[in-house]
Amino acid sequence: MDNLIIKTLAENEQIPYELLLSADPSLEAINMYLPNSTIYLAHIHNEVIAEYVLYPLSDDDIEIKNIAVLESYQGQGIGKLLLKDATRRAIDSGYKSLLIGTSNASIGQLYLYQQQGFELSGIKMNFFIDNYTEPIYENGIQCRHMIMLTKVL
Ligand code: ACO
């Protein structure tokens, strides 16, 4: 992916809501964290093909609230590159830990995050039951709990 450029959302750029919604189906939740977040967009030949969102939790901790790659570009290592990019930016900004959360049913994401150095650090029990109006299923399993993972930087 030599031609992949990752940079913050420019002032004149649209928020790629479709991508954000592919990672988090709640527009309400997205609109809650975006005002205090930084959005990073990955471009190939000026097309936005992926994004991630960094949300500071404290002076020491920062969370990847949302990460998504356009379906036609998935499975080519871009998710891995985004996690490495987020890690580098968090270190450069002086954070001590990088967090990410995903559902109990998101098997592929749990694999990817652990492969990239994140360790299980907590469970927000019934998070998806309490905060989402519609039931969400992945891999035939209901998303009930939020599994939190942390990478020490
Ligand atoms: N199912 C199975 N395996 C997966 C999945 C998946 N959903 N996602 C990644 N992997 C594996 C790949 O097979 C690969 O394994 P390997 O290194 O052994 O070959 C490894 O993880 C890295 O894969 P990438 O190609 O770097 O990942 P990709 O570019 O597809 O990006 C992502 C991963 C961001 C999860 C992408 O699939 C996506 O956008 N999915 C839809 C949105 C989503 O679920 N976002 C995360 C929600 S949680 C959150 O936002 C905090």
Tab-separated table of C-alpha atoms and ligand atoms in Angstrom:
chain	number	residue	atom	x	y	z
A	1	MET	CA	0.000	0.000	0.000
A	2	ASP	CA	2.702	2.465	-1.084
A	3	ASN	CA	0.129	4.986	-2.307
A	4	LEU	CA	-1.870	5.101	0.965
A	5	ILE	CA	-1.864	8.521	2.652
A	6	ILE	CA	-3.306	8.927	6.154
A	7	LYS	CA	-4.103	12.460	7.342
A	8	THR	CA	-6.571	14.342	9.528
A	9	LEU	CA	-9.911	15.347	8.065
A	10	ALA	CA	-9.444	18.674	6.283
A	11	GLU	CA	-11.770	21.604	7.011
A	12	ASN	CA	-13.390	21.370	3.592
A	13	GLU	CA	-13.779	17.567	3.723
A	14	GLN	CA	-17.053	15.745	4.458
A	15	ILE	CA	-17.227	13.361	7.412
A	16	PRO	CA	-17.450	9.876	5.796
A	17	TYR	CA	-20.518	8.821	7.797
A	18	GLU	CA	-21.095	5.661	5.756
A	19	LEU	CA	-17.680	4.329	6.789
A	20	LEU	CA	-18.167	5.395	10.412
A	21	LEU	CA	-21.579	3.695	10.477
A	22	SER	CA	-20.055	0.443	9.191
A	23	ALA	CA	-18.054	0.287	12.445
A	24	ASP	CA	-20.725	1.719	14.750
A	25	PRO	CA	-24.385	1.538	13.671
A	26	SER	CA	-25.451	4.288	16.102
A	27	LEU	CA	-25.380	7.754	14.521
A	28	GLU	CA	-26.281	9.146	17.935
A	29	ALA	CA	-23.190	7.558	19.529
A	30	ILE	CA	-20.963	8.756	16.663
A	31	ASN	CA	-22.234	12.317	17.010
A	32	MET	CA	-21.536	12.175	20.758
A	33	TYR	CA	-17.829	11.334	20.412
A	34	LEU	CA	-16.937	13.178	17.181
A	35	PRO	CA	-16.856	16.734	18.634
A	36	ASN	CA	-14.061	15.716	21.036
A	37	SER	CA	-12.234	13.441	18.592
A	38	THR	CA	-9.780	13.658	15.721
A	39	ILE	CA	-10.748	11.871	12.499
A	40	TYR	CA	-7.983	10.362	10.369
A	41	LEU	CA	-8.727	9.500	6.748
A	42	ALA	CA	-6.801	7.101	4.545
A	43	HIS	CA	-6.718	8.092	0.880
A	44	ILE	CA	-5.688	6.213	-2.228
A	45	HIS	CA	-5.504	8.456	-5.321
A	46	ASN	CA	-7.635	11.084	-3.516
A	47	GLU	CA	-10.390	8.565	-2.681
A	48	VAL	CA	-11.180	8.082	1.025
A	49	ILE	CA	-10.969	4.330	1.582
A	50	ALA	CA	-10.660	4.065	5.371
A	51	GLU	CA	-10.832	6.027	8.612
A	52	TYR	CA	-10.180	5.894	12.297
A	53	VAL	CA	-11.191	8.174	15.146
A	54	LEU	CA	-9.061	9.030	18.199
A	55	TYR	CA	-10.811	10.195	21.365
A	56	PRO	CA	-8.728	11.331	24.385
A	57	LEU	CA	-9.941	9.845	27.686
A	58	SER	CA	-7.362	11.523	29.935
A	59	ASP	CA	-3.827	12.964	29.721
A	60	ASP	CA	-2.503	9.378	29.598
A	61	ASP	CA	-5.156	7.398	27.745
A	62	ILE	CA	-6.630	7.691	24.270
A	63	GLU	CA	-9.194	5.455	22.556
A	64	ILE	CA	-9.787	4.398	18.964
A	65	LYS	CA	-13.545	4.945	18.973
A	66	ASN	CA	-14.151	3.938	15.369
A	67	ILE	CA	-12.116	2.217	12.659
A	68	ALA	CA	-13.326	1.120	9.234
A	69	VAL	CA	-12.024	0.179	5.802
A	70	LEU	CA	-14.203	0.346	2.667
A	71	GLU	CA	-15.471	-3.179	1.986
A	72	SER	CA	-13.695	-3.460	-1.384
A	73	TYR	CA	-10.354	-2.681	0.325
A	74	GLN	CA	-10.771	-4.991	3.354
A	75	GLY	CA	-8.430	-7.931	3.873
A	76	GLN	CA	-5.416	-6.190	2.295
A	77	GLY	CA	-3.650	-5.111	5.478
A	78	ILE	CA	-5.089	-1.578	5.681
A	79	GLY	CA	-6.713	-2.165	9.093
A	80	LYS	CA	-3.319	-3.238	10.400
A	81	LEU	CA	-1.699	-0.089	8.919
A	82	LEU	CA	-4.345	2.124	10.554
A	83	LEU	CA	-3.714	0.536	13.973
A	84	LYS	CA	0.035	1.079	13.547
A	85	ASP	CA	-0.577	4.693	12.483
A	86	ALA	CA	-2.850	5.305	15.508
A	87	THR	CA	-0.212	3.773	17.793
A	88	ARG	CA	2.524	6.007	16.377
A	89	ARG	CA	0.399	9.157	16.691
A	90	ALA	CA	-0.605	8.278	20.278
A	91	ILE	CA	3.058	7.726	21.245
A	92	ASP	CA	4.125	10.970	19.522
A	93	SER	CA	1.443	12.840	21.506
A	94	GLY	CA	2.720	11.428	24.806
A	95	TYR	CA	-0.097	9.015	25.651
A	96	LYS	CA	0.712	5.963	27.765
A	97	SER	CA	-2.058	3.653	26.598
A	98	LEU	CA	-4.249	3.166	23.551
A	99	LEU	CA	-7.670	1.567	24.020
A	100	ILE	CA	-10.127	-0.010	21.626
A	101	GLY	CA	-13.485	-1.669	22.204
A	102	THR	CA	-15.435	-4.167	20.159
A	103	SER	CA	-18.313	-6.547	20.688
A	104	ASN	CA	-18.157	-10.076	22.047
A	105	ALA	CA	-19.345	-11.251	18.593
A	106	SER	CA	-16.651	-9.447	16.560
A	107	ILE	CA	-14.310	-12.409	16.261
A	108	GLY	CA	-12.207	-11.040	13.375
A	109	GLN	CA	-11.731	-7.674	15.069
A	110	LEU	CA	-10.761	-9.345	18.385
A	111	TYR	CA	-8.190	-11.398	16.448
A	112	LEU	CA	-6.786	-8.325	14.653
A	113	TYR	CA	-6.529	-6.151	17.769
A	114	GLN	CA	-4.754	-8.844	19.810
A	115	GLN	CA	-2.457	-9.594	16.872
A	116	GLN	CA	-1.556	-5.876	16.920
A	117	GLY	CA	-0.579	-5.844	20.604
A	118	PHE	CA	-3.846	-4.977	22.354
A	119	GLU	CA	-4.681	-7.049	25.447
A	120	LEU	CA	-8.071	-7.695	26.999
A	121	SER	CA	-8.544	-5.114	29.745
A	122	GLY	CA	-12.227	-5.091	30.602
A	123	ILE	CA	-15.805	-5.875	29.692
A	124	LYS	CA	-18.664	-3.366	29.607
A	125	MET	CA	-21.446	-5.839	30.369
A	126	ASN	CA	-24.655	-5.492	28.304
A	127	PHE	CA	-23.276	-2.382	26.568
A	128	PHE	CA	-25.010	-3.131	23.243
A	129	ILE	CA	-28.274	-4.135	24.926
A	130	ASP	CA	-28.385	-0.956	27.010
A	131	ASN	CA	-27.191	1.554	24.387
A	132	TYR	CA	-28.607	0.367	21.050
A	133	THR	CA	-32.285	0.255	20.116
A	134	GLU	CA	-32.009	-2.704	17.674
A	135	PRO	CA	-30.307	-6.049	18.385
A	136	ILE	CA	-27.035	-6.404	16.431
A	137	TYR	CA	-25.686	-9.767	15.236
A	138	GLU	CA	-22.232	-10.646	13.922
A	139	ASN	CA	-21.094	-14.139	12.974
A	140	GLY	CA	-24.533	-15.365	14.095
A	141	ILE	CA	-23.841	-14.204	17.672
A	142	GLN	CA	-25.675	-11.335	19.352
A	143	CYS	CA	-23.486	-8.340	20.245
A	144	ARG	CA	-24.220	-7.964	23.950
A	145	HIS	CA	-21.031	-6.883	25.693
A	146	MET	CA	-18.244	-4.455	24.786
A	147	ILE	CA	-14.821	-6.081	25.120
A	148	MET	CA	-12.181	-3.439	25.908
A	149	LEU	CA	-8.582	-3.972	24.861
A	150	THR	CA	-5.571	-1.866	25.789
A	151	LYS	CA	-2.124	-1.462	24.279
A	152	VAL	CA	0.537	-0.130	26.644
A	153	LEU	CA	2.614	2.376	24.670
B	1	ACO	N1	-13.011	-11.262	10.085
B	1	ACO	C1	-11.959	-12.124	10.039
B	1	ACO	N2	-10.661	-11.717	10.036
B	1	ACO	C2	-10.425	-10.397	10.052
B	1	ACO	C3	-11.470	-9.444	10.086
B	1	ACO	C4	-12.817	-9.913	10.103
B	1	ACO	N3	-13.867	-9.078	10.165
B	1	ACO	N4	-10.932	-8.214	10.096
B	1	ACO	C5	-9.587	-8.398	10.067
B	1	ACO	N5	-9.289	-9.723	10.041
B	1	ACO	C6	-7.932	-10.315	10.039
B	1	ACO	C7	-7.402	-10.512	8.629
B	1	ACO	O1	-7.740	-11.768	8.122
B	1	ACO	C8	-5.904	-10.352	8.832
B	1	ACO	O2	-5.325	-11.549	9.325
B	1	ACO	P1	-3.798	-11.995	8.941
B	1	ACO	O3	-2.893	-10.852	9.390
B	1	ACO	O4	-3.601	-13.241	9.720
B	1	ACO	O5	-3.801	-12.151	7.467
B	1	ACO	C9	-5.796	-9.315	9.952
B	1	ACO	O6	-7.049	-9.387	10.651
B	1	ACO	C10	-5.541	-7.926	9.422
B	1	ACO	O7	-6.518	-7.625	8.483
B	1	ACO	P2	-6.505	-6.286	7.627
B	1	ACO	O8	-6.566	-6.630	6.173
B	1	ACO	O9	-5.389	-5.376	8.070
B	1	ACO	O10	-7.890	-5.666	8.106
B	1	ACO	P3	-8.900	-4.769	7.226
B	1	ACO	O11	-8.167	-3.856	6.338
B	1	ACO	O12	-9.940	-5.637	6.636
B	1	ACO	O13	-9.554	-3.898	8.392
B	1	ACO	C11	-11.478	-3.795	9.805
B	1	ACO	C12	-10.151	-4.500	9.515
B	1	ACO	C13	-11.208	-2.324	10.119
B	1	ACO	C14	-12.125	-4.470	11.025
B	1	ACO	C15	-12.369	-3.898	8.534
B	1	ACO	O14	-12.599	-5.257	8.246
B	1	ACO	C16	-13.713	-3.177	8.636
B	1	ACO	O15	-13.790	-2.006	8.291
B	1	ACO	N6	-14.772	-3.877	9.079
B	1	ACO	C17	-16.127	-3.265	9.175
B	1	ACO	C18	-16.188	-2.214	10.262
B	1	ACO	C19	-15.729	-2.744	11.625
B	1	ACO	O16	-16.118	-3.818	12.066
B	1	ACO	N7	-14.912	-1.936	12.311
B	1	ACO	C20	-14.404	-2.248	13.680
B	1	ACO	C21	-15.482	-2.036	14.704
B	1	ACO	S1	-14.809	-1.823	16.358
B	1	ACO	C22	-14.341	-0.163	16.386
B	1	ACO	O17	-14.636	0.567	15.480
B	1	ACO	C23	-13.550	0.368	17.574
